[in-house]
Short mmCIF file of C-alpha atoms and ligand atoms in Angstrom, two decimals:
data_model
loop_
_atom_site.label_atom_id
_atom_site.label_comp_id
_atom_site.label_asym_id
_atom_site.label_seq_id
_atom_site.Cartn_x
_atom_site.Cartn_y
_atom_site.Cartn_z
CA MET A 139 17.37 -19.01 -1.52
CA ASP A 140 16.37 -19.34 2.11
CA ASP A 141 19.99 -19.24 3.22
CA VAL A 142 20.43 -15.61 2.08
CA GLU A 143 22.22 -13.68 4.83
CA PRO A 144 19.71 -11.00 5.98
CA LEU A 145 20.68 -7.50 4.88
CA LEU A 146 20.34 -5.26 7.93
CA ASP A 147 20.00 -1.49 8.14
CA ARG A 148 21.74 0.67 10.76
CA LEU A 149 18.96 -0.13 13.25
CA GLY A 150 19.23 -3.89 12.64
CA ARG A 151 16.08 -4.14 10.50
CA PRO A 152 16.21 -6.72 7.66
CA LEU A 153 15.12 -5.93 4.10
CA GLU A 154 12.20 -8.27 3.43
CA THR A 155 9.44 -6.52 1.51
CA LEU A 156 9.51 -4.39 -1.60
CA ARG A 157 6.59 -2.24 -2.69
CA VAL A 158 6.70 -1.39 -6.37
CA SER A 159 4.68 1.51 -7.75
CA VAL A 160 3.96 0.96 -11.44
CA THR A 161 2.23 4.28 -12.14
CA ASP A 162 1.50 7.58 -10.42
CA ARG A 163 -1.85 7.84 -12.23
CA CYS A 164 -5.23 6.79 -10.95
CA ASN A 165 -8.84 6.64 -12.13
CA PHE A 166 -10.03 7.77 -8.66
CA ARG A 167 -9.49 11.07 -6.88
CA CYS A 168 -9.83 9.92 -3.26
CA VAL A 169 -10.16 13.03 -1.12
CA TYR A 170 -7.44 11.88 1.31
CA CYS A 171 -4.96 10.96 -1.44
CA MET A 172 -5.39 12.75 -4.79
CA PRO A 173 -7.73 15.70 -4.17
CA LYS A 174 -9.15 17.01 -7.44
CA GLU A 175 -8.05 20.59 -6.87
CA VAL A 176 -4.43 19.43 -6.99
CA PHE A 177 -4.55 16.35 -9.23
CA GLY A 178 -6.73 18.01 -11.86
CA ARG A 179 -6.22 18.55 -15.54
CA ASP A 180 -2.81 20.25 -15.36
CA TYR A 181 -1.07 17.96 -12.89
CA ALA A 182 2.39 16.90 -14.11
CA PHE A 183 2.20 13.11 -14.03
CA LEU A 184 5.23 11.08 -15.05
CA GLU A 185 5.76 10.59 -18.80
CA ARG A 186 5.73 7.07 -20.16
CA ARG A 187 9.47 7.07 -20.96
CA GLU A 188 10.19 8.01 -17.34
CA LEU A 189 8.53 4.85 -16.04
CA LEU A 190 10.56 1.71 -15.50
CA THR A 191 9.57 -0.90 -18.06
CA PHE A 192 8.24 -4.23 -16.77
CA GLU A 193 11.55 -5.84 -17.77
CA GLU A 194 13.49 -3.21 -15.80
CA ILE A 195 11.26 -3.73 -12.76
CA ALA A 196 11.72 -7.51 -12.95
CA ARG A 197 15.50 -7.05 -13.17
CA VAL A 198 15.58 -4.82 -10.07
CA VAL A 199 13.25 -7.18 -8.19
CA SER A 200 15.47 -10.17 -8.96
CA VAL A 201 18.43 -8.31 -7.42
CA PHE A 202 16.29 -7.45 -4.38
CA ALA A 203 15.31 -11.12 -4.11
CA SER A 204 19.00 -12.09 -4.07
CA LEU A 205 19.36 -9.78 -1.04
CA GLY A 206 16.54 -11.38 0.93
CA VAL A 207 13.30 -9.75 -0.26
CA ARG A 208 10.50 -12.31 0.00
CA THR A 209 7.33 -10.28 -0.64
CA VAL A 210 6.69 -7.92 -3.53
CA ARG A 211 3.61 -5.73 -3.51
CA ILE A 212 2.57 -4.00 -6.72
CA THR A 213 0.92 -0.64 -6.14
CA GLY A 214 0.52 2.86 -7.58
CA GLY A 215 -1.40 5.22 -8.25
CA GLU A 216 -3.80 2.57 -9.40
CA PRO A 217 -1.71 -0.38 -10.63
CA LEU A 218 -4.51 -1.82 -12.77
CA VAL A 219 -4.60 1.29 -14.98
CA ARG A 220 -1.11 0.44 -16.21
CA ARG A 221 -1.72 -1.51 -19.39
CA ASN A 222 -1.09 -5.25 -19.25
CA VAL A 223 0.14 -5.22 -15.65
CA GLU A 224 -0.47 -8.97 -15.57
CA HIS A 225 2.61 -9.29 -17.78
CA LEU A 226 4.69 -7.80 -14.94
CA VAL A 227 3.11 -10.32 -12.55
CA ALA A 228 4.14 -13.11 -14.92
CA LEU A 229 7.74 -11.83 -15.07
CA LEU A 230 7.94 -11.56 -11.27
CA HIS A 231 6.42 -15.03 -10.90
CA GLU A 232 9.49 -16.42 -12.66
CA ILE A 233 11.71 -15.21 -9.78
CA PRO A 234 11.87 -18.08 -7.28
CA GLY A 235 10.61 -17.75 -3.73
CA LEU A 236 8.58 -14.54 -3.99
CA GLU A 237 5.10 -13.95 -2.66
CA LEU A 238 3.27 -11.56 -4.99
CA ALA A 239 0.62 -9.14 -3.74
CA LEU A 240 -1.14 -6.16 -5.28
CA THR A 241 -2.97 -3.19 -3.76
CA THR A 242 -5.84 -1.82 -5.83
CA ASN A 243 -8.95 0.31 -5.60
CA GLY A 244 -10.75 -2.72 -7.07
CA SER A 245 -12.47 -0.82 -9.88
CA LEU A 246 -10.91 -2.93 -12.63
CA LEU A 247 -10.79 -6.22 -10.75
CA PRO A 248 -13.95 -7.64 -12.31
CA GLN A 249 -12.16 -7.78 -15.68
CA LYS A 250 -8.59 -8.31 -14.40
CA ALA A 251 -8.74 -10.73 -11.46
CA GLU A 252 -8.55 -13.91 -13.45
CA ALA A 253 -5.63 -12.82 -15.64
CA LEU A 254 -3.73 -11.67 -12.55
CA ALA A 255 -4.28 -14.96 -10.77
CA ARG A 256 -3.27 -16.92 -13.86
CA ALA A 257 -0.08 -14.86 -14.14
CA GLY A 258 0.90 -15.90 -10.60
CA LEU A 259 -0.46 -13.25 -8.24
CA ASP A 260 -1.02 -14.68 -4.74
CA ARG A 261 -3.15 -12.04 -3.05
CA VAL A 262 -4.85 -8.66 -3.41
CA THR A 263 -5.59 -5.89 -0.99
CA VAL A 264 -8.64 -3.93 -2.06
CA SER A 265 -9.11 -0.42 -0.71
CA LEU A 266 -12.73 0.18 0.23
CA ASP A 267 -13.60 2.88 2.74
CA SER A 268 -17.36 2.52 2.88
CA VAL A 269 -20.12 0.16 1.78
CA ASP A 270 -22.56 3.04 1.59
CA ASP A 271 -22.81 4.00 -2.07
CA ALA A 272 -23.21 7.76 -1.57
CA THR A 273 -20.32 7.92 0.92
CA PHE A 274 -18.10 5.84 -1.36
CA ARG A 275 -18.88 7.97 -4.42
CA ALA A 276 -18.03 11.12 -2.44
CA LEU A 277 -14.74 9.66 -1.14
CA ASN A 278 -13.47 8.48 -4.55
CA ASP A 279 -14.76 11.80 -5.97
CA VAL A 280 -15.32 10.34 -9.44
CA ASP A 281 -18.81 9.03 -8.61
CA PHE A 282 -17.67 5.41 -8.82
CA PRO A 283 -20.33 2.99 -7.51
CA VAL A 284 -19.45 0.76 -4.57
CA GLN A 285 -21.10 -2.28 -6.12
CA ARG A 286 -18.43 -2.50 -8.82
CA VAL A 287 -15.71 -2.76 -6.16
CA LEU A 288 -17.71 -5.39 -4.29
CA ASP A 289 -18.00 -7.27 -7.62
CA GLY A 290 -14.22 -6.93 -7.96
CA ILE A 291 -13.71 -8.52 -4.54
CA ASP A 292 -15.99 -11.40 -5.55
CA ALA A 293 -14.06 -11.78 -8.83
CA ALA A 294 -10.76 -11.93 -6.95
CA GLU A 295 -12.11 -14.59 -4.62
CA ALA A 296 -13.51 -16.60 -7.52
CA ALA A 297 -10.10 -16.42 -9.22
CA GLY A 298 -8.53 -17.99 -6.13
CA LEU A 299 -6.76 -14.87 -4.84
CA ARG A 300 -6.53 -14.26 -1.11
CA VAL A 301 -8.28 -10.96 -0.32
CA LYS A 302 -7.78 -8.29 2.33
CA VAL A 303 -9.78 -5.08 2.49
CA ASN A 304 -8.23 -1.76 3.60
CA ALA A 305 -10.33 1.16 4.82
CA VAL A 306 -8.88 4.59 5.55
CA VAL A 307 -10.94 6.27 8.25
CA LYS A 308 -11.41 10.03 8.04
CA ARG A 309 -13.49 11.80 10.65
CA GLY A 310 -16.71 13.22 9.27
CA ALA A 311 -16.21 11.44 5.95
CA ASN A 312 -16.80 7.72 6.64
CA ASP A 313 -16.45 7.14 10.39
CA ASP A 314 -20.21 6.61 10.73
CA GLY A 315 -19.97 3.50 8.53
CA LEU A 316 -17.38 1.37 10.33
CA VAL A 317 -19.84 -1.14 11.74
CA ALA A 318 -21.55 -1.58 8.35
CA LEU A 319 -18.16 -2.20 6.72
CA ALA A 320 -17.24 -4.73 9.39
CA GLU A 321 -20.61 -6.45 9.02
CA ARG A 322 -20.12 -6.82 5.26
CA PHE A 323 -16.86 -8.75 5.71
CA ARG A 324 -17.56 -10.69 8.93
CA GLY A 325 -17.62 -14.38 8.17
CA THR A 326 -16.29 -13.99 4.62
CA GLY A 327 -12.67 -14.90 5.40
CA HIS A 328 -11.54 -11.52 4.01
CA VAL A 329 -9.65 -9.62 6.69
CA LEU A 330 -10.75 -5.99 7.02
CA ARG A 331 -8.11 -3.54 8.14
CA PHE A 332 -8.76 0.01 9.23
CA ILE A 333 -6.03 2.58 8.54
CA GLU A 334 -5.58 5.81 10.44
CA TYR A 335 -5.67 8.79 8.09
CA MET A 336 -2.01 9.76 7.60
CA ASP A 337 -0.16 13.00 6.93
CA VAL A 338 1.42 11.80 3.70
CA GLY A 339 2.13 14.33 0.98
CA HIS A 340 1.14 17.96 1.24
CA THR A 341 -2.02 18.09 -0.78
CA ASN A 342 -4.75 16.45 1.28
CA GLY A 343 -4.98 19.21 3.91
CA TRP A 344 -4.39 16.69 6.70
CA ARG A 345 -5.32 17.75 10.23
CA LEU A 346 -4.90 15.72 13.40
CA ASP A 347 -8.58 16.37 14.17
CA ASP A 348 -9.53 14.30 11.10
CA VAL A 349 -7.75 11.21 12.45
CA VAL A 350 -9.91 8.60 14.15
CA SER A 351 -7.57 6.68 16.43
CA SER A 352 -7.29 2.93 16.13
CA GLU A 353 -8.35 2.73 19.77
CA GLU A 354 -11.62 4.46 18.93
CA ILE A 355 -12.11 2.23 15.88
CA VAL A 356 -11.57 -0.96 17.89
CA GLN A 357 -13.95 0.30 20.57
CA THR A 358 -16.66 0.98 17.96
CA ILE A 359 -16.41 -2.51 16.49
CA ASP A 360 -16.08 -4.13 19.93
CA ASP A 361 -19.34 -2.46 20.98
CA ALA A 362 -21.09 -4.21 18.08
CA TRP A 363 -19.31 -7.58 18.29
CA PRO A 364 -16.89 -8.21 21.18
CA LEU A 365 -13.25 -8.54 20.12
CA GLU A 366 -10.11 -10.05 21.62
CA PRO A 367 -6.51 -9.22 20.66
CA LEU A 368 -4.37 -11.62 18.62
CA GLU A 369 -0.61 -12.00 18.84
CA PRO A 370 1.33 -10.53 15.89
CA ALA A 371 2.02 -13.13 13.22
CA ARG A 372 5.31 -11.43 12.24
CA PRO A 373 7.64 -8.97 14.00
CA ASP A 374 7.26 -6.36 11.22
CA GLU A 375 3.46 -6.53 11.09
CA THR A 376 1.92 -3.12 10.43
CA ALA A 377 -1.58 -4.04 11.61
CA ARG A 378 -2.58 -4.97 15.13
CA ARG A 379 -5.02 -7.84 14.89
CA TRP A 380 -8.23 -8.59 16.75
CA ARG A 381 -10.58 -11.57 16.45
CA TYR A 382 -14.33 -11.58 16.86
CA ARG A 383 -15.11 -13.59 20.00
CA ASP A 384 -18.00 -15.22 18.14
CA GLY A 385 -15.58 -16.75 15.62
CA ALA A 386 -16.61 -14.61 12.61
CA GLY A 387 -13.00 -13.82 11.69
CA GLU A 388 -10.60 -11.00 12.45
CA ILE A 389 -9.96 -7.33 11.82
CA GLY A 390 -6.77 -5.26 11.86
CA VAL A 391 -5.98 -1.65 12.69
CA ILE A 392 -3.02 0.22 11.28
CA ALA A 393 -2.19 2.88 13.84
CA SER A 394 0.45 4.70 11.85
CA VAL A 395 -0.35 8.03 13.49
CA THR A 396 -1.21 7.24 17.11
CA GLN A 397 1.13 4.24 17.55
CA PRO A 398 3.87 4.36 14.95
CA PHE A 399 5.70 1.13 14.22
CA CYS A 400 9.07 1.93 12.67
CA GLY A 401 10.85 -0.56 14.92
CA GLY A 402 10.30 -3.63 12.77
CA CYS A 403 9.94 -1.92 9.40
CA SER A 404 11.45 -4.13 6.72
CA ARG A 405 9.95 -2.39 3.67
CA ALA A 406 11.62 -0.64 0.78
CA ARG A 407 9.63 1.27 -1.82
CA LEU A 408 10.38 1.66 -5.51
CA SER A 409 8.67 4.53 -7.33
CA ALA A 410 7.33 4.16 -10.86
CA GLU A 411 10.32 6.11 -12.19
CA GLY A 412 12.78 3.86 -10.39
CA ARG A 413 13.65 5.78 -7.25
CA LEU A 414 14.20 3.74 -4.13
CA HIS A 415 12.69 5.15 -0.94
CA THR A 416 13.65 3.60 2.39
CA CYS A 417 10.63 5.08 4.19
CA LEU A 418 7.14 6.19 3.15
CA PHE A 419 8.09 9.56 4.59
CA ALA A 420 11.59 9.74 3.12
CA THR A 421 11.77 12.89 1.06
CA LYS A 422 14.42 11.82 -1.40
CA GLY A 423 14.62 8.56 -3.27
CA HIS A 424 17.79 6.98 -4.62
CA ASP A 425 17.88 6.77 -8.40
CA LEU A 426 18.09 3.19 -9.71
CA ARG A 427 16.87 3.90 -13.25
CA GLY A 428 20.06 5.78 -14.16
CA PRO A 429 22.46 2.94 -13.27
CA LEU A 430 20.02 0.40 -14.76
CA ARG A 431 19.87 2.19 -18.12
CA LEU A 432 23.62 2.78 -18.11
CA GLY A 433 24.14 -0.97 -18.06
CA ALA A 434 24.99 -1.70 -14.40
CA SER A 435 25.58 -5.40 -13.74
CA ASP A 436 23.55 -7.37 -11.17
CA GLU A 437 26.56 -7.23 -8.84
CA GLU A 438 26.80 -3.46 -9.18
CA LEU A 439 23.08 -3.05 -8.53
CA ALA A 440 23.30 -5.35 -5.51
CA GLY A 441 26.21 -3.29 -4.18
CA LEU A 442 24.19 -0.11 -4.61
CA LEU A 443 21.19 -1.57 -2.78
CA ARG A 444 23.39 -2.93 0.02
CA GLY A 445 24.84 0.55 0.50
CA ILE A 446 21.42 2.23 0.55
CA TRP A 447 19.78 -0.26 2.91
CA GLY A 448 22.90 -0.61 5.06
CA GLY A 449 22.89 3.14 5.69
CA ARG A 450 19.17 3.35 6.49
CA THR A 451 18.17 5.02 9.74
CA ASP A 452 14.63 6.25 8.92
CA ARG A 453 11.99 6.19 11.62
CA TYR A 454 9.95 9.17 10.61
CA SER A 455 6.68 8.10 12.18
CA GLU A 456 8.27 7.70 15.58
CA LEU A 457 10.02 11.06 15.31
CA ARG A 458 6.96 12.89 14.01
CA SER A 459 7.00 16.27 15.71
CA ALA A 460 6.90 19.98 15.04
CA ALA A 461 10.47 19.66 13.81
CA THR A 462 9.56 17.24 11.00
CA ALA A 463 6.05 18.44 10.15
CA ASP A 464 7.13 20.97 7.55
CA LEU A 465 9.69 18.84 5.73
CA PRO A 466 8.85 18.15 2.08
CA ARG A 467 7.15 14.79 1.54
CA VAL A 468 6.18 12.68 -1.42
CA GLU A 469 2.56 11.97 -2.30
CA MET A 470 0.93 8.63 -1.47
CA SER A 471 -0.11 8.26 -5.10
CA TYR A 472 3.58 8.51 -6.11
CA LEU A 473 4.89 5.86 -3.73
CA GLY A 474 1.81 3.74 -3.29
CA GLY A 475 1.56 3.54 0.48
C1 SAM B 190 -1.99 5.11 -2.58
S1 SAM B 190 -3.03 3.70 -2.69
C2 SAM B 190 -2.37 2.89 -4.13
C3 SAM B 190 -3.07 1.63 -4.54
C4 SAM B 190 -4.52 1.73 -5.01
N1 SAM B 190 -4.79 2.85 -5.83
C5 SAM B 190 -5.45 1.70 -3.83
O1 SAM B 190 -6.13 2.67 -3.57
O2 SAM B 190 -5.46 0.67 -3.16
C6 SAM B 190 -2.46 2.62 -1.41
C7 SAM B 190 -3.17 2.73 -0.08
O3 SAM B 190 -2.89 3.98 0.49
C8 SAM B 190 -4.03 4.40 1.21
N2 SAM B 190 -3.96 5.84 1.45
C9 SAM B 190 -3.92 6.84 0.53
N3 SAM B 190 -3.86 8.04 1.15
C10 SAM B 190 -3.83 7.79 2.48
C11 SAM B 190 -3.76 8.61 3.65
N4 SAM B 190 -3.69 9.94 3.57
N5 SAM B 190 -3.74 8.01 4.86
C12 SAM B 190 -3.81 6.66 4.96
N6 SAM B 190 -3.86 5.84 3.91
C13 SAM B 190 -3.89 6.40 2.68
C14 SAM B 190 -5.14 3.98 0.29
O4 SAM B 190 -6.38 3.91 0.95
C15 SAM B 190 -4.67 2.62 -0.17
O5 SAM B 190 -5.13 1.61 0.70
S1 SF4 B 191 -5.98 5.87 -2.65
FE1 SF4 B 191 -5.56 4.65 -4.48
S2 SF4 B 191 -7.53 4.81 -5.57
FE2 SF4 B 191 -7.55 6.47 -4.14
S3 SF4 B 191 -6.69 8.22 -5.28
FE3 SF4 B 191 -5.01 7.26 -4.11
S4 SF4 B 191 -4.09 5.92 -5.60
FE4 SF4 B 191 -6.14 6.39 -6.36
#
């Protein structure tokens, strides 16, 4: 499968990674993602019949793989709240040549890590914004204790999964705990990556003042333990990497706001209801569920995907300006980051 001709978009970017959201629901209400006032009791989540089945997802992924996709990341909402998600992992594991990753809030990892690893998952990214229990409970806004997520990370490691940790930094919310977070993961082999708070969706009340720049984050960690920059491992890498000079590992910073990186973006995103988005900030997805349920052949689906990717010009983050600020956007919990 390595001799697949790369499928390029209008800006010459190959299609390499697919992020698959398996649910728009979540057991957390992180203040920067699903604020309670909006995602409360009456929020119109997708109905079960609207979701792609695991078999439908596996079918779409196999067509993507035939077009050059090499990494599939399962996300959400919270992917581990979708029942039996390890069955999806097992179906995807049957498709040759794919690396399988999953992004999770870690809350259900203590009970799920082993089944996921057994089904063929290669790695997990656990979102954890603070190691201070009170701060963490306030950020997830469902009073979930940090220790259970730390136990989830240990369970993932014990199951043989490679682990990364993602921390969104929001000024005034968790920016006083960056050194403590870094300290927790120094020397563990788990790479910690800090993410600038992004203006996704319309519900989190995002303000530029709440963004802590990656430059400031790196400076804070460098003051505690001197850092040196690392070369990117891949041209489409989202994180800029730094290593501790004392050899205790590396950190990454994802500067999606202050230094956008659309240039090498090779990611497509599939929503839980089967809409294909060619950018996290693309307002409209392309419906794949319709053709799938109407019996489209693999060739027809591949033709559709070629057309969508081949026409792609998105570089929202680089164009971000007054002109784009008021355009409608989809929520992070819908597309999964
Ligand atoms: C939407 S979540 C879905 C997967 C899973 N529930 C989790 O939290 O890892 C994916 C990633 O998006 C990040 N995220 C959500 N809202 C964000 C925002 N406004 N800015 C930056 N990252 C955000 C989360 O921290 C998480 O790492
Ligand atoms: S970031 Fe993840 S865990 Fe937090 S509310 Fe969004 S989907 Fe849920």
